[in-house]
Structures are given as structure tokens and as C-alpha cells.
XYZ file of C-alpha atoms in Angstrom:
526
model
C -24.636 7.408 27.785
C -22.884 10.143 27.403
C -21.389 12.236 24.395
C -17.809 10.552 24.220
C -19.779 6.929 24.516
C -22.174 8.221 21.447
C -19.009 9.512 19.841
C -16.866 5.673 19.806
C -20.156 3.734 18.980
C -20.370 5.970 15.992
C -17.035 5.518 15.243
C -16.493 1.936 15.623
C -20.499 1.403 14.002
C -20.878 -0.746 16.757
C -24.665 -2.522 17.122
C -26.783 -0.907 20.059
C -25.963 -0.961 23.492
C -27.838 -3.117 26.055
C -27.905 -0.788 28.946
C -26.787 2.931 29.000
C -25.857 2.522 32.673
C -22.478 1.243 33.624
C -19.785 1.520 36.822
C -15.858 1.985 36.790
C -14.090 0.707 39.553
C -10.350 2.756 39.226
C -7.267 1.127 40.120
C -7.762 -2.365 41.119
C -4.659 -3.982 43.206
C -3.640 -7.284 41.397
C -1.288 -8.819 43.012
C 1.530 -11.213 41.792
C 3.542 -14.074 43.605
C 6.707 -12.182 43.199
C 4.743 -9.142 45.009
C 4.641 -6.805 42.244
C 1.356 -5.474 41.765
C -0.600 -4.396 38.838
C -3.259 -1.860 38.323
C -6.628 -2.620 36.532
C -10.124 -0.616 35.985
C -12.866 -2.532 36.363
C -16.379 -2.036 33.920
C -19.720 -3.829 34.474
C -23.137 -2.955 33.859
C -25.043 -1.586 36.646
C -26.077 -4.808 38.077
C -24.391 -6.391 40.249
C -24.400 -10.071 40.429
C -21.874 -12.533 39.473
C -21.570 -12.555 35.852
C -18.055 -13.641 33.466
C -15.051 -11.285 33.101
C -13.175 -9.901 29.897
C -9.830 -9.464 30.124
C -7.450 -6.932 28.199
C -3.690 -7.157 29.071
C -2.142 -4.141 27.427
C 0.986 -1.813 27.919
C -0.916 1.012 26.157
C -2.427 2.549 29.254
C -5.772 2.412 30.582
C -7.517 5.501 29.652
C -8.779 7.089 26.369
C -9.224 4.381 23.422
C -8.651 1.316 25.616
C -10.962 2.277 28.570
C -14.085 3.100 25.991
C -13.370 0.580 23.326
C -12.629 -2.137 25.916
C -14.252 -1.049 28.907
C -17.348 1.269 28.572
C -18.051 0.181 25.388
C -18.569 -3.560 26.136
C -19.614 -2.876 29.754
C -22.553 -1.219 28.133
C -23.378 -4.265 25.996
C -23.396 -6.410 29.015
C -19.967 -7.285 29.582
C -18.314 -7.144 32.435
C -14.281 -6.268 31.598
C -11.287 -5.404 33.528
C -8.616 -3.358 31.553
C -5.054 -4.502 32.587
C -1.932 -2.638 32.731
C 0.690 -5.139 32.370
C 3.972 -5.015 33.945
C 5.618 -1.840 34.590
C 3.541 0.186 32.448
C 1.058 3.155 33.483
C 1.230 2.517 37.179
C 1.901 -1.495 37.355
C 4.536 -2.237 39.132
C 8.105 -4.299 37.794
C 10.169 -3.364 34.764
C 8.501 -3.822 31.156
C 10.206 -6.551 29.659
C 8.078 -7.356 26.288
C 6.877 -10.536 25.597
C 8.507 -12.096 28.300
C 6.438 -11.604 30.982
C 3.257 -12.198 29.604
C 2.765 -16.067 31.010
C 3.148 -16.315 34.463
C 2.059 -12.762 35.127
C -1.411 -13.402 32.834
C -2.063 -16.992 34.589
C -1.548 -14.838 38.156
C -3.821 -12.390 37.069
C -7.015 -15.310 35.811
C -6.439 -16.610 39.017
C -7.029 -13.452 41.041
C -10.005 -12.636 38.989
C -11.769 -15.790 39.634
C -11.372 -15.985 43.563
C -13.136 -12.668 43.589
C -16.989 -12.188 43.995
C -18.041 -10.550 41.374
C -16.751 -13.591 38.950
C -18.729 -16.259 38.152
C -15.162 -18.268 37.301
C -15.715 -18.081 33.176
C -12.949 -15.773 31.799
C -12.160 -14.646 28.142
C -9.287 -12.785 26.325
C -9.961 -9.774 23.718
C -7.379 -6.984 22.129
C -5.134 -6.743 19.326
C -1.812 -6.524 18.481
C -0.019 -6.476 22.082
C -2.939 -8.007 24.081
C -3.645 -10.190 21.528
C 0.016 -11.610 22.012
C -1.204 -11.698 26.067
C -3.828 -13.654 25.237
C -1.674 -16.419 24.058
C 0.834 -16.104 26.302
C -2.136 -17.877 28.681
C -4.572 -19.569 26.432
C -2.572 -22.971 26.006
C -1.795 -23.492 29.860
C -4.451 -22.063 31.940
C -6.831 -24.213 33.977
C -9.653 -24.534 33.587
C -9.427 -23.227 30.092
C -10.872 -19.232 28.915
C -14.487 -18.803 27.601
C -13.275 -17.633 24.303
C -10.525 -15.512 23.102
C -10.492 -12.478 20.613
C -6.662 -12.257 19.503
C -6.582 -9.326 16.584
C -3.403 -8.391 14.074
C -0.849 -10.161 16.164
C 0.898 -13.930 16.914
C 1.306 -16.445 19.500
C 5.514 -16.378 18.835
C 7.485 -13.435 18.601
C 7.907 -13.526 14.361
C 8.236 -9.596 13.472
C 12.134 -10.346 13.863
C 12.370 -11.491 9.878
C 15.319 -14.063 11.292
C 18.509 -11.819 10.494
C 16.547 -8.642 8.940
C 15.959 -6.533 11.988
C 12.266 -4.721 11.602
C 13.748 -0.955 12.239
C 11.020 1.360 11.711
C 8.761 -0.321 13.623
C 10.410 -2.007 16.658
C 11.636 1.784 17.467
C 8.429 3.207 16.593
C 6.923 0.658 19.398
C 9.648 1.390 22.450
C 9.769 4.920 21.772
C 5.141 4.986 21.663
C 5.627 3.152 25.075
C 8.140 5.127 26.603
C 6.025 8.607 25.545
C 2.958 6.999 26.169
C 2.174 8.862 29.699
C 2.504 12.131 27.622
C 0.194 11.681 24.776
C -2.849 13.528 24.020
C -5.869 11.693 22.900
C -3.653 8.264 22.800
C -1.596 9.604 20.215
C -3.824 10.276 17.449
C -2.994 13.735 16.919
C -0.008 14.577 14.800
C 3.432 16.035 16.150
C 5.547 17.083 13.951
C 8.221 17.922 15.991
C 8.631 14.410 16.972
C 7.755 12.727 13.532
C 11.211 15.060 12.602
C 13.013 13.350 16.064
C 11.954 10.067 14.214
C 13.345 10.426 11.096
C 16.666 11.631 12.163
C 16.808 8.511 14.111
C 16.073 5.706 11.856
C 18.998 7.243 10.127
C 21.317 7.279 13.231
C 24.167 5.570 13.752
C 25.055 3.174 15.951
C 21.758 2.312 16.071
C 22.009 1.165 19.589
C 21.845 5.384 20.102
C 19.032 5.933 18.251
C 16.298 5.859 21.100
C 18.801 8.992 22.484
C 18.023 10.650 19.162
C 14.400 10.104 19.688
C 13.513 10.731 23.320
C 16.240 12.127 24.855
C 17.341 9.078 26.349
C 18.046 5.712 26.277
C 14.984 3.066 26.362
C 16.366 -0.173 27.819
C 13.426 -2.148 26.117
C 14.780 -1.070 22.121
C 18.599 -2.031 23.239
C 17.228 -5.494 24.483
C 14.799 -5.300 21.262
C 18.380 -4.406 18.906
C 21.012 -6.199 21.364
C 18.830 -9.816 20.694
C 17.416 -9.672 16.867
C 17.732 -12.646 15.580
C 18.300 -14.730 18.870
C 16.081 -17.374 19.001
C 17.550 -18.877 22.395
C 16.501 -15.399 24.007
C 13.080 -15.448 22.394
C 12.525 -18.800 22.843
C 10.548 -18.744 26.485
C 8.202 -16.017 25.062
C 7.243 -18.233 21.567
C 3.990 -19.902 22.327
C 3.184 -21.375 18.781
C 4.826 -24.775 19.791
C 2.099 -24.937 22.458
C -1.404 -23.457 20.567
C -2.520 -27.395 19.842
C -3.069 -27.254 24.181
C -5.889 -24.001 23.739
C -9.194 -25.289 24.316
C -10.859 -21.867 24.313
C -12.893 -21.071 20.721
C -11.152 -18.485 18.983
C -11.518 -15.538 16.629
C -8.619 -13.374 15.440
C -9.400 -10.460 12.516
C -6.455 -9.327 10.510
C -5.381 -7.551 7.636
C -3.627 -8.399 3.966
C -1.294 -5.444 5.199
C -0.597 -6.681 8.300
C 2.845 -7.296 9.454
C 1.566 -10.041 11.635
C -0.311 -11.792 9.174
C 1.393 -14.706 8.053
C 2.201 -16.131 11.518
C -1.694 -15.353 12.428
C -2.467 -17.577 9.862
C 0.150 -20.168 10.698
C -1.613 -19.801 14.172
C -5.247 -20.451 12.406
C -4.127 -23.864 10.715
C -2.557 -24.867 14.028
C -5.729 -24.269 15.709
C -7.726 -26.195 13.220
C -5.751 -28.589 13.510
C -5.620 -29.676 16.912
C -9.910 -29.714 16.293
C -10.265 -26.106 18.189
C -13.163 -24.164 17.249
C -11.932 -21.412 15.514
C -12.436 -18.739 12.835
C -10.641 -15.616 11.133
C -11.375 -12.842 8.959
C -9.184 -10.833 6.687
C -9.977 -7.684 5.221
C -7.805 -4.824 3.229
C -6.474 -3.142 6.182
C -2.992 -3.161 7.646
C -2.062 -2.725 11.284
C -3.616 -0.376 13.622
C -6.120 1.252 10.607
C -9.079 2.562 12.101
C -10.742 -0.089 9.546
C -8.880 -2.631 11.587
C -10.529 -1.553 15.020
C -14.010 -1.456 13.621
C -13.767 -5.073 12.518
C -11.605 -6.694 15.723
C -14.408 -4.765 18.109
C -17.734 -5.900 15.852
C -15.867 -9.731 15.321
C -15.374 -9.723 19.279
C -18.727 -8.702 20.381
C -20.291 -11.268 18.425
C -18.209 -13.839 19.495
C -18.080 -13.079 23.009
C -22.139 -12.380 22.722
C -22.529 -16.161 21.602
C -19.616 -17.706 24.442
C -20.572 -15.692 27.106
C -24.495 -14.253 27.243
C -25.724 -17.569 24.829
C -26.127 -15.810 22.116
C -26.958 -17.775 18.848
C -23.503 -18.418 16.986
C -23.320 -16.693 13.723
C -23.541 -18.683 10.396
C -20.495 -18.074 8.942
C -17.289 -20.147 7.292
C -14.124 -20.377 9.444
C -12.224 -18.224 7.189
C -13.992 -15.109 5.404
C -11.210 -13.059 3.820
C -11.856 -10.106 0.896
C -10.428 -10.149 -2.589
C -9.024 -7.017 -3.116
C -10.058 -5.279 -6.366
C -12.452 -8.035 -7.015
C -14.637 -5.926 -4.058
C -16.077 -9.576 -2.110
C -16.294 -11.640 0.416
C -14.956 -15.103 -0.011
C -15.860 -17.562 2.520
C -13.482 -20.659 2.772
C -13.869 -23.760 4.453
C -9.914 -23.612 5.179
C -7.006 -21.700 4.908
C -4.833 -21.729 2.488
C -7.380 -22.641 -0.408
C -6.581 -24.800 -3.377
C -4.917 -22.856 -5.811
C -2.845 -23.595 -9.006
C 0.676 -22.764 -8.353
C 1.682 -20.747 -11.493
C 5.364 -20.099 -12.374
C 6.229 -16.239 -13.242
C 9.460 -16.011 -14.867
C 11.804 -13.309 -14.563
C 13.595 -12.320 -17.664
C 16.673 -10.500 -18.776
C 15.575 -6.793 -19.894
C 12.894 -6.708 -17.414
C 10.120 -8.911 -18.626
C 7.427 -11.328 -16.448
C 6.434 -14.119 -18.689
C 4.364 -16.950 -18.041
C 6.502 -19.197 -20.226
C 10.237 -19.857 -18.772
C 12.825 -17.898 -21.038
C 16.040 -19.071 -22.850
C 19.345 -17.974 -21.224
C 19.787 -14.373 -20.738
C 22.470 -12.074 -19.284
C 23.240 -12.321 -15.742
C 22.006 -8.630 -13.839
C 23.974 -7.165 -11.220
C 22.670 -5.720 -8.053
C 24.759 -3.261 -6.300
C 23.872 -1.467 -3.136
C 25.074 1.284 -0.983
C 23.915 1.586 2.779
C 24.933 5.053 2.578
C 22.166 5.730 0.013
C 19.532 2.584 1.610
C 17.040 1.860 -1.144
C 13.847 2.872 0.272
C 10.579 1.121 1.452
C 7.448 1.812 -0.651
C 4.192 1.098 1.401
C 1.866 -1.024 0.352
C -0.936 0.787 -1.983
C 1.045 3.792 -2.592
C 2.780 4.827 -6.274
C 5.895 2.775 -6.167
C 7.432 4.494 -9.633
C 9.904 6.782 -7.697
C 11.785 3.365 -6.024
C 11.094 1.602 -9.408
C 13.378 4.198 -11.009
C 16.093 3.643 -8.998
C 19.803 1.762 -10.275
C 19.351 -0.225 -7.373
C 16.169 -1.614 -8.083
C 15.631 -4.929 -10.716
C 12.006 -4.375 -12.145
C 10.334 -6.462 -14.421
C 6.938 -5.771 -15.851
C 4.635 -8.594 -17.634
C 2.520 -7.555 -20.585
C -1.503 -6.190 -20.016
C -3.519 -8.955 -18.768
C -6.370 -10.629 -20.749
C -8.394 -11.611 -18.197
C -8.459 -11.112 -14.375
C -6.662 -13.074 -12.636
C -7.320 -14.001 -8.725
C -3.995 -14.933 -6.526
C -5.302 -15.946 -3.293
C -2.594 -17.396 -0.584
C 0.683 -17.845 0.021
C 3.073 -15.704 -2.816
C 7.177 -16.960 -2.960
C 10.480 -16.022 -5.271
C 12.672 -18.535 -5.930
C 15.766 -16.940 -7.255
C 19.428 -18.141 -8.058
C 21.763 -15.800 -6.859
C 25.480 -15.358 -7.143
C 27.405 -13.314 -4.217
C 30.250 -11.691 -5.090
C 30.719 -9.593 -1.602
C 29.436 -11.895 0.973
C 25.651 -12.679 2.356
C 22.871 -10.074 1.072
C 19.380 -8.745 2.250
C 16.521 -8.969 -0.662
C 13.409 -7.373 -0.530
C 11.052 -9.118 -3.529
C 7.580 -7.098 -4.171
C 5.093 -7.832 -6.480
C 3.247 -4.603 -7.891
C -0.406 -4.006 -10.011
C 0.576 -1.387 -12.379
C -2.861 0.076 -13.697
C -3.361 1.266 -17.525
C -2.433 4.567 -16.211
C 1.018 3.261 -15.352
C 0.847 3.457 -11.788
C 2.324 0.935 -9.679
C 1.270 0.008 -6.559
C 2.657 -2.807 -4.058
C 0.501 -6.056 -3.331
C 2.947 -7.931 -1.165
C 6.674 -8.457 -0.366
C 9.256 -10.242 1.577
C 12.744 -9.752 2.740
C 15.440 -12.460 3.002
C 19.078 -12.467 4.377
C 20.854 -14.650 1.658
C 23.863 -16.519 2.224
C 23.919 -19.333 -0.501
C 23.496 -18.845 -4.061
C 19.529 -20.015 -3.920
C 17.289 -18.096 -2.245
C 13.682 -18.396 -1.405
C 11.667 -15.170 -0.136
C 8.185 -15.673 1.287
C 6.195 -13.078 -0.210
C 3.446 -13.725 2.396
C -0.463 -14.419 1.778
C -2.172 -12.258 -0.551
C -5.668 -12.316 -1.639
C -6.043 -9.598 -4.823
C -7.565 -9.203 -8.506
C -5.543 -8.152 -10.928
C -8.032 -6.855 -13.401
C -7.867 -6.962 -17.185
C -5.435 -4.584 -18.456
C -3.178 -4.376 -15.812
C 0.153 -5.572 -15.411
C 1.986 -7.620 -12.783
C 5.309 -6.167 -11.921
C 8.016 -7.381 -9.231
C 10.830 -6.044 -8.049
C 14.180 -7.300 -6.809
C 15.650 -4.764 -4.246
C 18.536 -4.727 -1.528
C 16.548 -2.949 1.267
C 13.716 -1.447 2.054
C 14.588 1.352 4.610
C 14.416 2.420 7.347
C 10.929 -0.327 7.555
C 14.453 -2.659 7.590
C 18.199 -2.114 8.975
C 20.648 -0.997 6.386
C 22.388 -4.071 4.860
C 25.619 -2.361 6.393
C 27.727 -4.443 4.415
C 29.955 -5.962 7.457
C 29.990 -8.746 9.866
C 29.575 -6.123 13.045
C 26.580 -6.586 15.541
C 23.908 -3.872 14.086
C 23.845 -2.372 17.319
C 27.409 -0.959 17.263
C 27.823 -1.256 13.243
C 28.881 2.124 11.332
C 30.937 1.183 9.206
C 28.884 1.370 5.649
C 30.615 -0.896 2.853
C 28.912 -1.260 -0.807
C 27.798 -4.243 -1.882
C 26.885 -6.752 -5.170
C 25.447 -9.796 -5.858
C 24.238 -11.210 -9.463
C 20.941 -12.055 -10.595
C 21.479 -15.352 -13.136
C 19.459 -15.955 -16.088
C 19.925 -19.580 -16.917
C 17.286 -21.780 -18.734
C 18.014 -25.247 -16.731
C 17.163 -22.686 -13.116
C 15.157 -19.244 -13.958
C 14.661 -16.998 -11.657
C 10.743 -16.925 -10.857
C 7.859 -16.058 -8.699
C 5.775 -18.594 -7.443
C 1.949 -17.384 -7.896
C -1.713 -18.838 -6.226
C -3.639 -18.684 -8.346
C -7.255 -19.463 -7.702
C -9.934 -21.184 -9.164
C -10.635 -21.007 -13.088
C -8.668 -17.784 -13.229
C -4.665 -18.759 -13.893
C -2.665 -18.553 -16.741
């Protein structure tokens, strides 16, 4: 084993290896029915019979983190894995088309594996994020069915679109990593500053459709079909594989995060699972997406599970769903997801109070916003004061609690709203503001509104708010650049730059308050 191996088993705290010895077999040939070919490395421990294959499908190259986390580091554990690039990316050939692909080239690629030698026919699925989307992209229609499957931080559908709010920062973020990919040092992990300052200039760009110019140099065909399609389900529609997850007969495991952009269509993936009687489990910590927190769990959560599905290991003892309560520092384990909970009512109140009791009438509050000035994004666990102190920003603040109290799953506004310039974007965010008087975000949700009731999804939560503190929400028109501008118009975002203000009104009426919708679990509500 040698220094770099010691270095990622450190890293990643991963249990000790099986073997020190292990082969790499370099650009495997994979080829597909329309003749494109993809290129794969091949891991296995030293010896050489038969034995099951891992798969990773992933547009993030081949080298660095994915060949030692994926390859070396299960190959010395007894695994025997073949790292994937997936169409048109680091050497495969065809054009990289995101999600689209993923199907028929995945089912090609099981079926090459297992008519070769050194397969013993049982195939399973690990990665995160990207290949974790791969995985079930194939999972529901391949014959005979995978071994197990490992899908981390990601979904079976393609949900990061937020319907009509189009995720800016972070689709750009993603074509612009892939196109730069090749030219990376250490997959990325070092800072550039010269690029972060490419970034930032353009998430501010306009059109947008220019922006990957502003980035790279040149355009990226992948963000202008990314931009061009936002919010069209008819063009995302062949690469959405939720409708089919209740056809996987594989066991599953997925690890996720409370911050996680992905998480509340993982879970919506979990309870499908469960429901069509799959074996399946899922843990949730306090990480977000791509935390080095993150890794360490997906890689110890798919060891074990491909340990007990693949070498006959003994399954661990655990509940299908273990998931952390923030601030509370514990494990929970839950039979189920979501758990029962006592939906609580949290009313918003003219001059910026939370109350647990609905108010009487109150003055309506404007909301005005100008996508020339975008109200900015505050990231989950950081000080949210600066955006708090902003004319743009409703905030209401509830009074020191007496007890804790635990919210575990599924957080929603329900707010009457009155548009005075046409449909709006709201961001809603519900904050713990600590004795101290800092304020930090828990969990939000954005909603294009068009009627004068709106429901945001606030997502799953699981968090102690400890005696003493304070729940806070706010009611926002943006959160940039994590979201487009709400330019205001009726042009495509693409091409928009024309930036009009606009207002809508925030009612305060007795007979239909606006309120926040809280779970709150066990003995612990209101």
C-alpha cells in the first residue's frame, strides 16, 4: 500500500484493508450499439478468479479522488470495480448530454461486463451525486437485476430545476467543473482565485445564455441546453426515472445530508422504495453536498453494504432510516420516513412577530424587489443578520423558547399573497437565532407564485432548537445568484435583460394568516 492509499484511508477513516495488493487495468474499450465507445479502469485484488463487479458511472474523470476512493480503495477491501467514464467525458467517446444518456448507455455497459471472464454475472452500483443518478438510470430495468446499489446525495428524476426557479449558481458551477475538468489539479480541491473572480462576474452576466463565455472563454453547449430547457418537463421527461423505482429489485442504501440540495427527492425516492417492499435504508447526517463529511459517510455506508451483498458479510443491525438531530447531537433511528410528528401552526404577524397562537387582523406588508439589486442567498449555518437587514427582506422573530423543541420532517409556508405586478419568486427560510443574536438558516424553499395562495416546501429538516433561542423566518424575493434574478418580465431567462421592479403584498387577515407549517416531534411541540 502505498503512501497516497495510507493517505485516503486516513482521510475517509475507512476500516482496514483486506489485501495491500491490487492491479489496474487502464483504459478498458466498452463498446456501445451505436459504436461509440467508452473508456473504463479496471481494479481487483490480486487474485484472479471470477469474482462480482462494482460499477461507477461518472463524468468526473477517472483519476485522482474517483480512481482511489472507488477503485484502489475498494479493490483493496476485496472488491473488484471498474471506474466508468460516461459519454463524452475524459476520453469516452459521443457528446455529453446530462442525464439523458444514462439508460441505454448504463444497461450496454452491465451487459458488456457480464459476458466478460473475469465476472461472475453479479453487478452493483456505488457513487454519489452524478453516478448516483447513473445508478438509477439502470436499476429499475436491468435484467437480471444489480447486487445492491449505493446511490449518495442525488435522485432518480431530474428535480434540482425548482419548476420555474432556475438553480443558477449551481447548474453553471456544474457545466463549467465539467468543461475544466481535464485541467484541474488534484480534482479541483485547490483554490483558484482567478477563476472563483471569472465566476462571480458571471452569475451576474447578462443574457445569461452568455454567461459560460464569461466563465471559460467559451460557450458550453451542455449550460445552454441546461438554461434553454428549465422548467421543461416534456424535455426532461425521458431522463426522470422516479415513475419507474417501484421495478428496482436491487437492496439499496443512499446517505445524504439535511443540506443537501437533493434531499427531498432522495427521500421521496426512499418511501417509493419502501413501498414497493424493496429492501432499503438511508442515513442523514448534518452535511450538505459534496462536504468531505459527506464522502466519509457514502464510502463507510457503501462498504458495509456491499461487504454484506457481495462477500456475505453479516448485515448490520440497524433501522432503515438513521438520521441526526442537529443541535440535539444524536442519532435517531426510525422505523420510517417521515416520522409522526404534530403539525404545529407558526403564525406570522404584522410588526414581525412568530406566535404560536393565530393573530387578529394586522396591516397588509409590502414586498418590493429590484433584480438590479437581487436580494442575496445566505447559506445554510452561516450569520444571516446582513440579508435580515435588508428592505427587501420580511423577518419575523418569535419570543425565547421555554423548552427545546425538536422539528423533525417535512417544514411548509402557507401564505396569502396579493400581486400587484404579475407572478413572483419567494424564497421562505426559517432561522435559529441564538441568545447572542445570531441567526443562522435551518431550511428554505423557493416558489414561483402566480395566484394569490402560495405554498413553499421548506424541505425536511431534522434540528433542536434549544431553550432560549428563537425561531425566525423570513419572506424574501430571491436568493441570488443560488437562483435566477426574478427579472421582472415574461422573456425566456436565457435572452432576458431587461430588469423591471417588482411588488406583491403580504396579507394579515384573521379568517387566512399567513403561517409556517412546523413537525414537530414527539413530546416536544408547543
Amino acid at each position: 500500500m502505498g503512501l497516497v492509499d495510507w493517505a485516503v484511508d486516513r482521510l475517509l477513516r475507512l476500516p482496514p484493508a483486506t489485501t495491500r495488493r491490487y492491479q489496474i487495468e487502464r483504459g478498458l474499450r466498452i463498446p456501445l450499439p451505436d459504436g461509440v465507445v467508452l473508456l473504463a479502469d479496471r481494479y481487483r485484488p490480486a487474485r484472479t478468479r471470477p469474482r462480482p463487479v462494482v460499477l461507477v458511472r461518472t463524468p468526473y474523470g477517472r483519476d485522482f479522488l474517483t480512481g482511489r476512493v472507488f477503485g484502489a480503495a475498494l479493490a483493496r477491501r476485496g472488491f473488484q470495480t471498474v471506474v466508468q467514464s460516461v459519454r463524452g467525458t475524459s476520453g469516452s467517446g459521443g457528446r455529453f448530454r446530462g442525464q439523458h444518456q444514462e439508460r441505454e448507455d448504463g444497461l450496454a455497459s452491465v451487459a458488456w461486463l457480464r459476458a466478460q471472464p473475469w465476472c461472475d454475472g453479479r453487478i452493483a452500483m456505488v457513487g454519489g451525486s452524478y453516478p448516483g443518478y447513473a445508478q438509477w438510470a439502470v436499476a429499475p430495468y436491468v435484467e437480471p437485476p444489480l447486487a445492491a446499489m449505493c446511490p449518495g446525495v442525488t435522485t432518480s428524476g431530474v428535480a434540482d430545476r425548482h419548476g420555474d426557479v432556475f438553480a443558477l449558481h449551481g447548474t453553471l458551477a456544474w457545466a463549467v467543473r465539467l468543461d475544466r475538468q481535464a485541467s484541474l489539479r488534484f480534482g479541483g480541491l485547490l483554490p483558484d482565485r482567478r477563476h472563483a473572480e471569472r465566476m462571480a462576474r458571471a452569475m451576474t452576466h447578462l443574457p445569461m445564455r452568455t454567461a459560460d463565455v464569461v466563465a471559460v472563454g467559451h460557450e458550453l453547449p451542455l449550460w445552454r441546453e441546461l438554461l434553454t430547457h428549465a422548467g421543461d418537463p416534456d424535455h426532461w421527461a425521458p431522463a426522470d426515472h422516479s415513475a419507474d423505482i417501484g421495478r428496482v429489485r436491487a437492496p439499496v442504501s443512499m446517505v445524504t445530508g439535511w443540506y443537501d440540495h437533493y434531499l427531498p427527492w432522495q427521500l421521496r425516492d426512499f418511501r417509493a422504495l419502501t413501498d414497493a417492499g424493496v429492501s432499503a435504508r438511508i442515513t442523514i447526517g448534518p452535511w450538505g453536498h459534496g462536504d468531505l463529511a459527506t464522502t466519509v459517510a457514502m464510502t463507510t455506508d457503501q462498504l458495509s453494504w456491499l461487504a454484506t451483498h457481495l462477500l456475505g458479510a453479516p448485515a448490520e443491525s440497524r433501522a432503515p432510516a438513521r438520521v441526526f438531530l442537529q443541535h440535539a447531537d444524536r442519532w435517531l433511528d426510525l422505523p420510517t420516513w417521515p416520522p409522526e410528528s404534530v403539525a404545529t401552526p407558526l403564525y406570522l404577524a404584522t410588526g414581525g412577530e412568530l406566535t404560536w397562537a393565530a393573530p387578529p387582523t394586522g396591516a397588509p406588508e409590502e414586498l418590493d424587489y429590484d433584480p438590479a439589486d437581487p436580494t442575496p442567498d445566505t447559506p445554510p449555518r452561516q450569520d444571516a443578520r446582513a440579508v435580515e437587514a435588508r428592505a427587501d427582506v420580511l423577518v419575523y422573530t418569535g419570543a425565547p423558547l421555554t423548552r427545546d423543541l425538536d422539528v423533525l420532517g417535512d417544514v411548509r409556508a402557507e401564505l396569502p399573497v396579493r400581486l400587484v405586478t404579475g407572478p413572483v419568486d419567494l424564497v421562505v427560510r426559517l432561522c435559529d437565532v441564538d441568545p447572542a443574536g445570531v441567526s443562522r438558516p435551518v431550511c428554505d424553499g423557493v416558489a414561483r407564485v402566480r395566484s394569490d395562495d402560495a405554498t413553499v416546501s421548506l424541505g425536511p429538516t431534522g434540528y433542536r432548537f434549544r431553550t432560549g433561542h428563537r425561531l425566525r423566518v423570513h419572506v424574501a424575493r430571491g436568493a441570488f445568484p443560488r437562483y435566477a434574478r426574478d427579472f421582472g418580465t415574461v422573456e425566456p431567462i436565457a435572452d432576458a435583460v431587461e430588469l423591471v421592479p417588482s411588488r406583491c403584498v403580504l396579507p394579515h387577515e384573521q379568517r387566512r394568516p399567513p403561517r409556517l407549517v412546523l413537525p414537530c416531534f414527539e413530546s416536544t411541540s408547543p
